[in-house]
Amino acid sequence: MPSSSLAPILRVDRLSYCYPGSHPALRDVSFELGLNESIGLVGPNGAGKTTLLLHLNGLLPGELGAAAPRRQSAADRRDSGGSVITSDVARGATIEVLGMPVTAATLPEVRRVVGFLFQNPDDQLFCSTVLDDVAFGPLNLGFPADEVRRRVANCLAAVGLAGLEGRGTHELSFGERRRVCLAGVLACEPSLLALDEPSSNLDPRARRGFIEVLRQCPAAKIIASHDLELVLELCTRVVVLDQGRLQADGNAHDVLSDDNLMQSHGLEVPLSIRYGQRLAEPGK
Amino acid sequence: MSPEFLDRFSRGNTICHRLPVRLKIVLTLAAILAAALIPISAWPVHGCLACVLFAAHSVAEIPVAYLVRRVGFVMPLVCGLAFAVPLGDGLANALPAAAAIAVRSVLSLLAGLWLVNVTPFDRLLAGLQRCGMPRGIAAMLAFMYRYTFVVFDELAKMRAARRARTFSSRGAWREWSAAAQLLGRLLIRSLDRAERIHSAMCARGWDGRIRALE
């Protein structure tokens, strides 16, 4: 595994998950992510990509099937946001972020370390002005007002939207909304970015701009996407997920250029590889 | 209909828009209290109040046509109340009482419309909070305002999708039942969305307390 020499920022070990009343969404998924590593999470629709990302932030209660889950105390199971977390440590499955197991007790710290960009900006932009929305995270982290304002200004500048604080979130274009979402995540200064379909529904110019913004972010990244060219540009490593199982894990270029592997999991070799016109060096 | 309809003129730049927010809140409350409390027998006072309100709207450059449509929107409710409530006292007294309810409602509504159309909603909420409105209520109103736009958008898309596959009118009953199904779907979608929003809030460290930048 390419990350073994570095201390992992994320370790997922034998994670399984089943949505209530549905078939298993994740089965026995294990992988590690090194500091400053960027990993692409690819696979067909319904492969479990979003489910996996939600686990990294402790957003899904891990009900881990019939095999006698280890009980936590009632106080432990209630996370601070009010939802009930059942044990993720059942059946020996663990998720560790910077060495901390993701449990109800560590959730505030885990959510500070892991920044989550949701697929639909309208789900994430819940405040009526850009300023309030980007300030939401830092305020929850308890920073004083002037530090919050500084962070908001910096993060809006980082995503190329400096000075948009006063705008209403419903007045923005789709691309701007996604950038504001990213600014809101960056304002918490996460060490790991979990990005769910960061380029979906963007026009080519907005997509290009967004890729460049992501490239500038120093945080480690885990990017779930169908946009394999984006994955190839931003990620050193690729994990293929299908039917809830890890199907492949390796160097981005090697995995994405494996025609048989791609075809059998509803993917295709990116055109830039197929035609030998690589847009960028892999891993840069 | 677009939700912009609710406060279409709130970002104007007239003297009304530039007044301090708290002053506007106090003026509006005063107008509503006057409309509600002054005896209806003193009808010239109500007439004066109506004139003042219309003057305020015209200074704020809010068109009369807009006001008429906006008031017309709630008239069924107002009329329903105006005729249902006094009937308990017998028919003889019903008409003056109904007129009183209708006049008071319309005047209060005009005052409220003036307030939301001369103050951007986020500033109005900040003003209300400084007047002592609890943060929880302010947060609820802010969410309502934010997602009114999204839900209306979604409704418009669903209606367009339905129309795209409706080839002939199939009678009023079918229309109504299709509309009911549409609203049901919208409710379910909105509940799903509420869950995702909750996740998004938790992901950015929300712990149940609402904080605001002052």
CSV table of C-alpha atoms in Angstrom, one decimal:
chain,number,residue,atom,x,y,z
A,1,MET,CA,0.0,0.0,0.0
A,2,PRO,CA,1.5,3.3,-1.0
A,3,SER,CA,0.6,5.0,2.3
A,4,SER,CA,2.2,2.5,4.7
A,5,SER,CA,5.3,4.6,5.3
A,6,LEU,CA,3.3,7.7,6.5
A,7,ALA,CA,1.2,7.9,9.6
A,8,PRO,CA,-2.4,7.5,8.4
A,9,ILE,CA,-4.8,10.4,8.8
A,10,LEU,CA,-7.6,7.9,8.2
A,11,ARG,CA,-7.9,4.2,8.8
A,12,VAL,CA,-11.0,2.3,8.0
A,13,ASP,CA,-11.0,-1.3,9.2
A,14,ARG,CA,-13.5,-3.9,8.2
A,15,LEU,CA,-16.4,-1.5,7.9
A,16,SER,CA,-19.8,-2.9,7.0
A,17,TYR,CA,-23.1,-1.0,6.9
A,18,CYS,CA,-26.6,-1.8,6.1
A,19,TYR,CA,-29.4,0.8,5.7
A,20,PRO,CA,-32.4,-0.2,7.7
A,21,GLY,CA,-34.6,-2.5,5.7
A,22,SER,CA,-32.2,-2.6,2.7
A,23,HIS,CA,-29.4,-4.7,1.4
A,24,PRO,CA,-25.8,-4.1,2.7
A,25,ALA,CA,-24.4,-0.8,1.4
A,26,LEU,CA,-20.8,-1.5,2.6
A,27,ARG,CA,-19.2,-4.9,3.2
A,28,ASP,CA,-15.9,-5.3,5.0
A,29,VAL,CA,-14.2,-2.2,3.6
A,30,SER,CA,-10.7,-1.5,4.8
A,31,PHE,CA,-8.2,1.1,3.7
A,32,GLU,CA,-5.8,3.7,5.0
A,33,LEU,CA,-5.1,7.3,3.9
A,34,GLY,CA,-1.7,9.0,4.6
A,35,LEU,CA,-1.2,12.6,5.6
A,36,ASN,CA,-1.5,14.9,2.6
A,37,GLU,CA,-2.5,12.0,0.4
A,38,SER,CA,-5.4,12.4,-2.1
A,39,ILE,CA,-7.5,9.4,-2.9
A,40,GLY,CA,-10.2,8.9,-5.5
A,41,LEU,CA,-13.2,6.9,-4.6
A,42,VAL,CA,-14.8,5.6,-7.8
A,43,GLY,CA,-17.6,3.1,-8.6
A,44,PRO,CA,-21.0,2.9,-10.2
A,45,ASN,CA,-24.1,4.5,-8.8
A,46,GLY,CA,-25.2,2.8,-5.6
A,47,ALA,CA,-21.7,1.4,-5.0
A,48,GLY,CA,-21.6,2.8,-1.4
A,49,LYS,CA,-19.4,5.8,-2.0
A,50,THR,CA,-21.5,8.4,-0.3
A,51,THR,CA,-22.3,5.9,2.5
A,52,LEU,CA,-18.6,5.5,3.1
A,53,LEU,CA,-18.0,9.2,3.2
A,54,LEU,CA,-20.8,9.8,5.6
A,55,HIS,CA,-19.2,7.3,8.0
A,56,LEU,CA,-15.9,9.3,8.0
A,57,ASN,CA,-17.7,12.2,9.7
A,58,GLY,CA,-19.8,10.0,12.0
A,59,LEU,CA,-22.9,11.1,10.2
A,60,LEU,CA,-24.3,7.6,9.8
A,61,PRO,CA,-25.2,5.5,12.8
A,62,GLY,CA,-23.3,2.3,12.2
A,63,GLU,CA,-25.8,-0.5,12.7
A,64,LEU,CA,-23.7,-3.4,12.0
A,65,GLY,CA,-26.1,-6.3,11.5
A,66,ALA,CA,-27.0,-9.3,13.7
A,67,ALA,CA,-23.6,-10.2,15.1
A,68,ALA,CA,-24.1,-9.0,18.7
A,69,PRO,CA,-23.1,-5.3,18.6
A,70,ARG,CA,-21.1,-4.2,21.5
A,71,ARG,CA,-23.4,-1.9,23.5
A,72,GLN,CA,-22.4,1.6,24.5
A,73,SER,CA,-24.1,3.4,27.3
A,74,ALA,CA,-27.1,5.5,26.4
A,75,ALA,CA,-25.2,8.7,27.2
A,76,ASP,CA,-22.4,7.7,24.8
A,77,ARG,CA,-24.8,6.9,22.0
A,78,ARG,CA,-26.4,10.3,21.9
A,79,ASP,CA,-24.2,12.6,19.9
A,80,SER,CA,-24.2,16.3,20.6
A,81,GLY,CA,-26.2,17.1,17.5
A,82,GLY,CA,-29.0,15.1,18.9
A,83,SER,CA,-29.0,12.0,16.7
A,84,VAL,CA,-28.5,8.6,18.1
A,85,ILE,CA,-25.3,6.9,17.2
A,86,THR,CA,-25.2,3.1,17.5
A,87,SER,CA,-21.8,1.6,17.9
A,88,ASP,CA,-19.4,1.7,14.9
A,89,VAL,CA,-17.1,-0.5,16.8
A,90,ALA,CA,-19.4,-3.5,16.7
A,91,ARG,CA,-18.0,-6.6,15.0
A,92,GLY,CA,-14.5,-5.2,15.3
A,93,ALA,CA,-15.0,-2.5,12.6
A,94,THR,CA,-13.2,0.7,13.4
A,95,ILE,CA,-12.7,4.1,11.7
A,96,GLU,CA,-9.8,6.1,13.0
A,97,VAL,CA,-9.2,9.7,12.2
A,98,LEU,CA,-5.7,10.9,13.2
A,99,GLY,CA,-5.6,7.9,15.5
A,100,MET,CA,-8.9,8.7,17.2
A,101,PRO,CA,-11.6,6.1,16.8
A,102,VAL,CA,-14.9,7.6,15.6
A,103,THR,CA,-17.2,7.3,18.5
A,104,ALA,CA,-19.9,9.5,20.0
A,105,ALA,CA,-17.3,10.9,22.5
A,106,THR,CA,-14.8,11.9,19.8
A,107,LEU,CA,-17.4,13.2,17.3
A,108,PRO,CA,-16.7,17.0,17.9
A,109,GLU,CA,-13.0,16.5,17.3
A,110,VAL,CA,-13.5,14.2,14.4
A,111,ARG,CA,-15.8,16.7,12.7
A,112,ARG,CA,-13.2,19.4,13.2
A,113,VAL,CA,-10.6,17.3,11.4
A,114,VAL,CA,-12.8,16.0,8.6
A,115,GLY,CA,-14.5,18.6,6.4
A,116,PHE,CA,-17.4,17.2,4.4
A,117,LEU,CA,-18.6,18.7,1.1
A,118,PHE,CA,-22.1,17.5,0.3
A,119,GLN,CA,-23.1,16.7,-3.2
A,120,ASN,CA,-26.0,19.2,-3.3
A,121,PRO,CA,-25.0,22.7,-2.3
A,122,ASP,CA,-28.6,23.5,-1.4
A,123,ASP,CA,-28.4,20.9,1.4
A,124,GLN,CA,-25.3,22.5,2.7
A,125,LEU,CA,-26.0,26.2,2.4
A,126,PHE,CA,-28.7,26.5,5.0
A,127,CYS,CA,-28.1,30.1,6.0
A,128,SER,CA,-29.7,33.0,4.1
A,129,THR,CA,-26.5,35.0,3.6
A,130,VAL,CA,-23.0,33.9,2.5
A,131,LEU,CA,-21.4,35.4,5.5
A,132,ASP,CA,-23.6,33.5,8.0
A,133,ASP,CA,-23.1,30.3,6.1
A,134,VAL,CA,-19.3,30.4,6.0
A,135,ALA,CA,-19.2,31.6,9.6
A,136,PHE,CA,-21.4,28.7,10.8
A,137,GLY,CA,-18.5,26.2,11.3
A,138,PRO,CA,-16.0,28.6,12.9
A,139,LEU,CA,-18.7,29.9,15.3
A,140,ASN,CA,-19.5,26.4,16.3
A,141,LEU,CA,-15.8,25.9,17.0
A,142,GLY,CA,-16.0,28.8,19.4
A,143,PHE,CA,-13.8,31.3,17.7
A,144,PRO,CA,-14.3,35.0,18.6
A,145,ALA,CA,-16.1,37.3,16.1
A,146,ASP,CA,-13.0,39.0,14.6
A,147,GLU,CA,-11.3,35.6,14.0
A,148,VAL,CA,-14.5,34.3,12.4
A,149,ARG,CA,-14.7,37.3,10.1
A,150,ARG,CA,-11.0,36.9,9.2
A,151,ARG,CA,-11.5,33.2,8.4
A,152,VAL,CA,-14.6,34.0,6.3
A,153,ALA,CA,-12.8,36.6,4.3
A,154,ASN,CA,-9.8,34.3,3.7
A,155,CYS,CA,-11.8,31.3,2.7
A,156,LEU,CA,-14.0,33.3,0.3
A,157,ALA,CA,-10.8,34.6,-1.2
A,158,ALA,CA,-9.4,31.1,-1.5
A,159,VAL,CA,-12.4,30.0,-3.5
A,160,GLY,CA,-12.3,33.1,-5.6
A,161,LEU,CA,-15.4,34.8,-4.2
A,162,ALA,CA,-13.8,37.6,-2.1
A,163,GLY,CA,-16.3,40.2,-1.0
A,164,LEU,CA,-19.5,38.2,-1.5
A,165,GLU,CA,-20.3,38.1,2.3
A,166,GLY,CA,-23.5,40.1,2.0
A,167,ARG,CA,-25.1,38.1,-0.8
A,168,GLY,CA,-28.1,35.9,-0.3
A,169,THR,CA,-27.4,32.3,-0.8
A,170,HIS,CA,-30.4,31.8,-3.0
A,171,GLU,CA,-29.2,34.5,-5.4
A,172,LEU,CA,-26.0,32.7,-6.3
A,173,SER,CA,-25.3,30.5,-9.4
A,174,PHE,CA,-24.8,26.8,-8.9
A,175,GLY,CA,-21.1,27.1,-9.3
A,176,GLU,CA,-20.9,29.9,-6.8
A,177,ARG,CA,-23.0,28.0,-4.4
A,178,ARG,CA,-20.6,25.0,-4.5
A,179,ARG,CA,-17.7,27.3,-3.9
A,180,VAL,CA,-19.4,28.9,-0.9
A,181,CYS,CA,-20.0,25.4,0.4
A,182,LEU,CA,-16.3,24.7,0.1
A,183,ALA,CA,-15.4,28.0,1.8
A,184,GLY,CA,-17.7,27.0,4.7
A,185,VAL,CA,-15.9,23.7,5.0
A,186,LEU,CA,-12.4,25.2,4.7
A,187,ALA,CA,-13.3,27.8,7.3
A,188,CYS,CA,-13.1,25.0,9.9
A,189,GLU,CA,-9.5,24.3,8.7
A,190,PRO,CA,-10.0,20.5,8.3
A,191,SER,CA,-7.0,18.2,7.8
A,192,LEU,CA,-9.0,15.8,5.7
A,193,LEU,CA,-11.6,16.9,3.0
A,194,ALA,CA,-14.3,14.4,2.1
A,195,LEU,CA,-15.7,15.5,-1.2
A,196,ASP,CA,-18.9,14.0,-2.6
A,197,GLU,CA,-19.1,14.5,-6.4
A,198,PRO,CA,-17.3,17.9,-6.3
A,199,SER,CA,-17.7,18.5,-10.1
A,200,SER,CA,-21.2,17.3,-10.7
A,201,ASN,CA,-23.5,19.7,-12.6
A,202,LEU,CA,-20.7,22.3,-13.1
A,203,ASP,CA,-20.1,23.8,-16.5
A,204,PRO,CA,-16.6,23.3,-17.9
A,205,ARG,CA,-15.3,26.6,-16.7
A,206,ALA,CA,-16.7,26.3,-13.2
A,207,ARG,CA,-15.4,22.7,-13.1
A,208,ARG,CA,-11.9,23.8,-14.1
A,209,GLY,CA,-11.9,26.6,-11.5
A,210,PHE,CA,-13.1,24.2,-8.8
A,211,ILE,CA,-10.4,21.7,-9.6
A,212,GLU,CA,-7.8,24.4,-9.3
A,213,VAL,CA,-9.2,25.6,-6.0
A,214,LEU,CA,-9.1,22.0,-4.7
A,215,ARG,CA,-5.5,21.6,-6.0
A,216,GLN,CA,-4.5,24.6,-3.8
A,217,CYS,CA,-6.0,23.0,-0.6
A,218,PRO,CA,-3.2,21.5,1.5
A,219,ALA,CA,-5.6,19.1,3.2
A,220,ALA,CA,-5.6,15.3,2.5
A,221,LYS,CA,-8.6,14.5,0.3
A,222,ILE,CA,-10.9,11.7,-0.4
A,223,ILE,CA,-12.9,12.4,-3.5
A,224,ALA,CA,-16.0,10.3,-4.5
A,225,SER,CA,-16.6,11.0,-8.2
A,226,HIS,CA,-17.8,9.8,-11.5
A,227,ASP,CA,-15.5,12.4,-13.1
A,228,LEU,CA,-12.5,10.2,-13.6
A,229,GLU,CA,-10.5,12.9,-15.3
A,230,LEU,CA,-10.8,15.0,-12.2
A,231,VAL,CA,-9.7,12.0,-10.1
A,232,LEU,CA,-6.8,11.5,-12.4
A,233,GLU,CA,-5.8,15.1,-12.0
A,234,LEU,CA,-6.1,15.4,-8.2
A,235,CYS,CA,-5.5,12.0,-6.8
A,236,THR,CA,-2.4,9.9,-6.4
A,237,ARG,CA,-4.4,6.8,-5.5
A,238,VAL,CA,-7.7,5.3,-6.5
A,239,VAL,CA,-10.0,3.0,-4.6
A,240,VAL,CA,-12.7,1.2,-6.6
A,241,LEU,CA,-15.9,0.4,-4.8
A,242,ASP,CA,-18.7,-1.8,-6.2
A,243,GLN,CA,-21.7,-3.4,-4.4
A,244,GLY,CA,-20.3,-2.2,-1.1
A,245,ARG,CA,-17.0,-4.0,-1.5
A,246,LEU,CA,-13.5,-2.7,-2.1
A,247,GLN,CA,-12.6,-4.0,-5.6
A,248,ALA,CA,-9.2,-2.4,-6.2
A,249,ASP,CA,-6.8,0.0,-4.4
A,250,GLY,CA,-3.7,1.3,-6.0
A,251,ASN,CA,-1.9,4.0,-8.0
A,252,ALA,CA,-4.4,6.2,-9.7
A,253,HIS,CA,-3.0,5.8,-13.2
A,254,ASP,CA,-2.6,2.0,-12.9
A,255,VAL,CA,-6.1,1.4,-11.7
A,256,LEU,CA,-7.8,3.8,-14.0
A,257,SER,CA,-6.0,2.4,-17.1
A,258,ASP,CA,-7.0,-1.2,-16.4
A,259,ASP,CA,-9.7,-1.7,-19.0
A,260,ASN,CA,-11.1,-5.0,-17.7
A,261,LEU,CA,-11.4,-3.6,-14.1
A,262,MET,CA,-13.1,-0.4,-15.3
A,263,GLN,CA,-15.5,-2.2,-17.6
A,264,SER,CA,-16.5,-4.8,-15.0
A,265,HIS,CA,-17.4,-2.1,-12.4
A,266,GLY,CA,-19.5,0.2,-14.7
A,267,LEU,CA,-16.6,2.6,-15.3
A,268,GLU,CA,-14.4,3.4,-18.3
A,269,VAL,CA,-10.8,4.2,-18.9
A,270,PRO,CA,-10.5,8.0,-18.9
A,271,LEU,CA,-10.1,9.4,-22.5
A,272,SER,CA,-6.9,11.2,-21.5
A,273,ILE,CA,-5.3,7.8,-20.7
A,274,ARG,CA,-6.9,6.0,-23.6
A,275,TYR,CA,-5.6,8.4,-26.2
A,276,GLY,CA,-2.3,8.9,-24.5
A,277,GLN,CA,-2.9,12.6,-24.0
A,278,ARG,CA,-2.5,13.0,-20.3
A,279,LEU,CA,-3.7,16.4,-19.1
A,280,ALA,CA,-1.4,16.3,-16.2
A,281,GLU,CA,1.2,14.1,-14.6
A,282,PRO,CA,-0.5,11.5,-12.4
A,283,GLY,CA,-0.4,12.5,-8.8
A,284,LYS,CA,0.4,16.1,-9.4
B,1,MET,CA,-45.7,31.9,-8.4
B,2,SER,CA,-42.2,32.5,-7.1
B,3,PRO,CA,-41.3,33.1,-3.5
B,4,GLU,CA,-39.8,36.3,-4.5
B,5,PHE,CA,-43.4,37.5,-4.5
B,6,LEU,CA,-43.3,37.5,-0.6
B,7,ASP,CA,-40.9,40.4,-0.3
B,8,ARG,CA,-40.2,41.5,-3.9
B,9,PHE,CA,-39.5,45.2,-3.0
B,10,SER,CA,-37.4,44.6,0.1
B,11,ARG,CA,-34.1,45.6,-1.5
B,12,GLY,CA,-35.3,48.9,-2.8
B,13,ASN,CA,-33.7,52.2,-1.8
B,14,THR,CA,-36.3,54.6,-0.7
B,15,ILE,CA,-36.5,56.6,2.6
B,16,CYS,CA,-38.6,53.7,4.0
B,17,HIS,CA,-35.8,51.2,3.2
B,18,ARG,CA,-33.2,53.4,4.9
B,19,LEU,CA,-35.1,53.9,8.2
B,20,PRO,CA,-33.5,52.0,11.2
B,21,VAL,CA,-34.9,48.5,11.3
B,22,ARG,CA,-36.0,48.7,14.9
B,23,LEU,CA,-38.0,51.8,14.2
B,24,LYS,CA,-39.8,50.1,11.4
B,25,ILE,CA,-40.6,47.2,13.6
B,26,VAL,CA,-42.0,49.5,16.3
B,27,LEU,CA,-44.0,51.5,13.8
B,28,THR,CA,-45.5,48.3,12.3
B,29,LEU,CA,-46.4,46.9,15.7
B,30,ALA,CA,-48.0,50.2,16.6
B,31,ALA,CA,-50.1,50.2,13.4
B,32,ILE,CA,-51.2,46.6,14.0
B,33,LEU,CA,-52.1,47.3,17.6
B,34,ALA,CA,-54.1,50.4,16.6
B,35,ALA,CA,-55.9,48.4,13.9
B,36,ALA,CA,-56.7,45.7,16.4
B,37,LEU,CA,-57.6,47.8,19.5
B,38,ILE,CA,-59.4,51.0,18.4
B,39,PRO,CA,-63.2,50.4,18.5
B,40,ILE,CA,-64.7,49.9,15.1
B,41,SER,CA,-67.3,52.6,15.9
B,42,ALA,CA,-64.4,55.1,15.6
B,43,TRP,CA,-64.2,54.3,11.9
B,44,PRO,CA,-62.7,57.6,10.8
B,45,VAL,CA,-59.6,56.6,12.8
B,46,HIS,CA,-59.4,53.4,10.8
B,47,GLY,CA,-59.8,55.4,7.7
B,48,CYS,CA,-56.9,57.6,8.6
B,49,LEU,CA,-54.8,54.5,9.5
B,50,ALA,CA,-55.6,53.1,6.0
B,51,CYS,CA,-54.5,56.4,4.4
B,52,VAL,CA,-51.3,56.5,6.4
B,53,LEU,CA,-50.5,52.9,5.4
B,54,PHE,CA,-51.2,53.5,1.7
B,55,ALA,CA,-49.0,56.6,1.9
B,56,ALA,CA,-46.2,54.5,3.5
B,57,HIS,CA,-46.5,52.0,0.7
B,58,SER,CA,-46.4,54.6,-2.0
B,59,VAL,CA,-43.4,56.3,-0.4
B,60,ALA,CA,-41.7,52.8,-0.4
B,61,GLU,CA,-42.6,52.5,-4.2
B,62,ILE,CA,-44.7,49.4,-3.6
B,63,PRO,CA,-47.2,49.2,-6.4
B,64,VAL,CA,-50.9,49.1,-5.6
B,65,ALA,CA,-51.5,46.2,-8.0
B,66,TYR,CA,-49.0,44.1,-6.0
B,67,LEU,CA,-50.8,45.0,-2.7
B,68,VAL,CA,-54.1,44.1,-4.1
B,69,ARG,CA,-52.9,40.7,-5.3
B,70,ARG,CA,-51.1,40.0,-2.1
B,71,VAL,CA,-54.1,41.0,0.0
B,72,GLY,CA,-56.4,39.0,-2.3
B,73,PHE,CA,-54.3,35.9,-1.5
B,74,VAL,CA,-55.4,35.9,2.1
B,75,MET,CA,-58.9,37.2,1.6
B,76,PRO,CA,-60.5,33.7,1.5
B,77,LEU,CA,-59.1,33.1,5.0
B,78,VAL,CA,-60.1,36.6,6.3
B,79,CYS,CA,-63.6,36.3,4.9
B,80,GLY,CA,-64.0,32.8,6.3
B,81,LEU,CA,-63.1,34.0,9.7
B,82,ALA,CA,-65.1,37.2,9.4
B,83,PHE,CA,-68.2,35.3,8.7
B,84,ALA,CA,-67.7,32.2,10.8
B,85,VAL,CA,-66.7,33.9,14.1
B,86,PRO,CA,-69.6,36.4,14.6
B,87,LEU,CA,-72.3,33.8,13.7
B,88,GLY,CA,-72.3,32.6,17.2
B,89,ASP,CA,-73.9,35.9,18.3
B,90,GLY,CA,-76.8,35.6,16.0
B,91,LEU,CA,-77.3,37.1,12.6
B,92,ALA,CA,-78.4,40.5,13.7
B,93,ASN,CA,-74.9,41.4,15.1
B,94,ALA,CA,-73.0,39.4,12.6
B,95,LEU,CA,-72.6,41.9,9.8
B,96,PRO,CA,-70.9,44.8,11.8
B,97,ALA,CA,-68.7,42.2,13.6
B,98,ALA,CA,-67.7,40.6,10.3
B,99,ALA,CA,-66.9,44.1,8.9
B,100,ALA,CA,-64.8,44.9,11.9
B,101,ILE,CA,-62.8,41.6,11.6
B,102,ALA,CA,-62.2,42.2,7.9
B,103,VAL,CA,-61.1,45.8,8.3
B,104,ARG,CA,-58.7,45.0,11.2
B,105,SER,CA,-57.2,42.0,9.3
B,106,VAL,CA,-56.6,43.9,6.1
B,107,LEU,CA,-55.1,46.9,7.9
B,108,SER,CA,-52.8,44.6,9.9
B,109,LEU,CA,-51.8,42.8,6.8
B,110,LEU,CA,-51.0,46.0,5.0
B,111,ALA,CA,-48.7,47.0,7.9
B,112,GLY,CA,-47.0,43.7,7.8
B,113,LEU,CA,-46.5,43.8,4.1
B,114,TRP,CA,-45.0,47.2,4.4
B,115,LEU,CA,-42.4,45.9,6.9
B,116,VAL,CA,-41.3,42.9,4.9
B,117,ASN,CA,-41.1,44.9,1.7
B,118,VAL,CA,-39.0,47.7,3.1
B,119,THR,CA,-36.5,45.5,5.0
B,120,PRO,CA,-34.4,42.7,3.6
B,121,PHE,CA,-35.3,39.5,5.5
B,122,ASP,CA,-31.9,38.9,7.2
B,123,ARG,CA,-31.8,42.5,8.5
B,124,LEU,CA,-35.4,42.2,9.7
B,125,LEU,CA,-34.5,39.0,11.7
B,126,ALA,CA,-31.5,40.7,13.2
B,127,GLY,CA,-33.7,43.6,14.2
B,128,LEU,CA,-36.3,41.4,15.7
B,129,GLN,CA,-33.6,39.6,17.7
B,130,ARG,CA,-32.3,42.9,19.0
B,131,CYS,CA,-35.9,43.6,20.1
B,132,GLY,CA,-35.8,40.4,22.2
B,133,MET,CA,-37.0,37.7,19.9
B,134,PRO,CA,-35.5,34.3,21.0
B,135,ARG,CA,-32.7,32.9,18.9
B,136,GLY,CA,-34.5,29.7,18.3
B,137,ILE,CA,-37.4,31.4,16.7
B,138,ALA,CA,-35.1,33.6,14.6
B,139,ALA,CA,-33.3,30.4,13.4
B,140,MET,CA,-36.6,28.8,12.5
B,141,LEU,CA,-37.7,31.8,10.5
B,142,ALA,CA,-34.3,32.0,8.8
B,143,PHE,CA,-34.6,28.3,7.7
B,144,MET,CA,-38.1,28.9,6.5
B,145,TYR,CA,-37.1,31.8,4.4
B,146,ARG,CA,-34.0,30.1,3.0
B,147,TYR,CA,-35.8,26.9,2.0
B,148,THR,CA,-39.0,28.5,0.7
B,149,PHE,CA,-37.0,29.3,-2.4
B,150,VAL,CA,-35.7,25.7,-2.7
B,151,VAL,CA,-39.1,24.1,-2.1
B,152,PHE,CA,-40.8,26.4,-4.6
B,153,ASP,CA,-38.1,25.5,-7.1
B,154,GLU,CA,-38.6,21.9,-6.5
B,155,LEU,CA,-42.4,22.3,-6.9
B,156,ALA,CA,-42.0,24.1,-10.2
B,157,LYS,CA,-39.7,21.3,-11.5
B,158,MET,CA,-42.1,18.6,-10.5
B,159,ARG,CA,-45.0,20.4,-12.1
B,160,ALA,CA,-43.1,20.9,-15.3
B,161,ALA,CA,-42.2,17.2,-15.3
B,162,ARG,CA,-45.8,16.3,-14.9
B,163,ARG,CA,-47.0,18.7,-17.6
B,164,ALA,CA,-44.4,17.4,-19.9
B,165,ARG,CA,-46.2,14.0,-19.8
B,166,THR,CA,-49.8,15.3,-19.6
B,167,PHE,CA,-51.2,15.1,-23.1
B,168,SER,CA,-54.8,16.1,-22.6
B,169,SER,CA,-56.8,17.4,-19.8
B,170,ARG,CA,-58.5,14.4,-18.0
B,171,GLY,CA,-61.0,16.3,-16.0
B,172,ALA,CA,-60.9,18.3,-12.8
B,173,TRP,CA,-61.0,15.3,-10.5
B,174,ARG,CA,-57.9,13.8,-12.0
B,175,GLU,CA,-56.2,17.2,-11.9
B,176,TRP,CA,-56.8,17.6,-8.3
B,177,SER,CA,-55.7,14.1,-7.4
B,178,ALA,CA,-52.5,14.6,-9.3
B,179,ALA,CA,-51.9,17.9,-7.5
B,180,ALA,CA,-52.4,16.1,-4.2
B,181,GLN,CA,-49.9,13.4,-5.1
B,182,LEU,CA,-47.5,16.1,-6.1
B,183,LEU,CA,-47.8,17.8,-2.7
B,184,GLY,CA,-47.3,14.5,-1.0
B,185,ARG,CA,-44.1,13.8,-2.9
B,186,LEU,CA,-43.0,17.3,-2.1
B,187,LEU,CA,-43.5,16.7,1.6
B,188,ILE,CA,-41.5,13.5,1.5
B,189,ARG,CA,-38.7,15.1,-0.4
B,190,SER,CA,-38.7,18.0,2.0
B,191,LEU,CA,-38.4,15.6,5.0
B,192,ASP,CA,-35.5,13.8,3.2
B,193,ARG,CA,-33.9,17.2,2.6
B,194,ALA,CA,-34.3,18.2,6.3
B,195,GLU,CA,-32.4,15.1,7.2
B,196,ARG,CA,-29.5,16.0,4.9
B,197,ILE,CA,-29.5,19.5,6.2
B,198,HIS,CA,-29.2,18.2,9.7
B,199,SER,CA,-26.3,16.1,8.6
B,200,ALA,CA,-24.6,19.1,7.0
B,201,MET,CA,-25.1,21.1,10.2
B,202,CYS,CA,-23.6,18.3,12.3
B,203,ALA,CA,-20.7,18.0,9.9
B,204,ARG,CA,-19.8,21.6,10.7
B,205,GLY,CA,-19.8,21.1,14.4
B,206,TRP,CA,-23.4,22.0,15.3
B,207,ASP,CA,-24.1,21.0,18.8
B,208,GLY,CA,-27.7,22.1,19.2
B,209,ARG,CA,-26.9,25.7,20.1
B,210,ILE,CA,-27.5,28.5,17.6
B,211,ARG,CA,-24.7,31.0,17.4
B,212,ALA,CA,-24.7,34.2,15.3
B,213,LEU,CA,-22.1,36.6,14.3
B,214,GLU,CA,-22.8,39.9,16.0
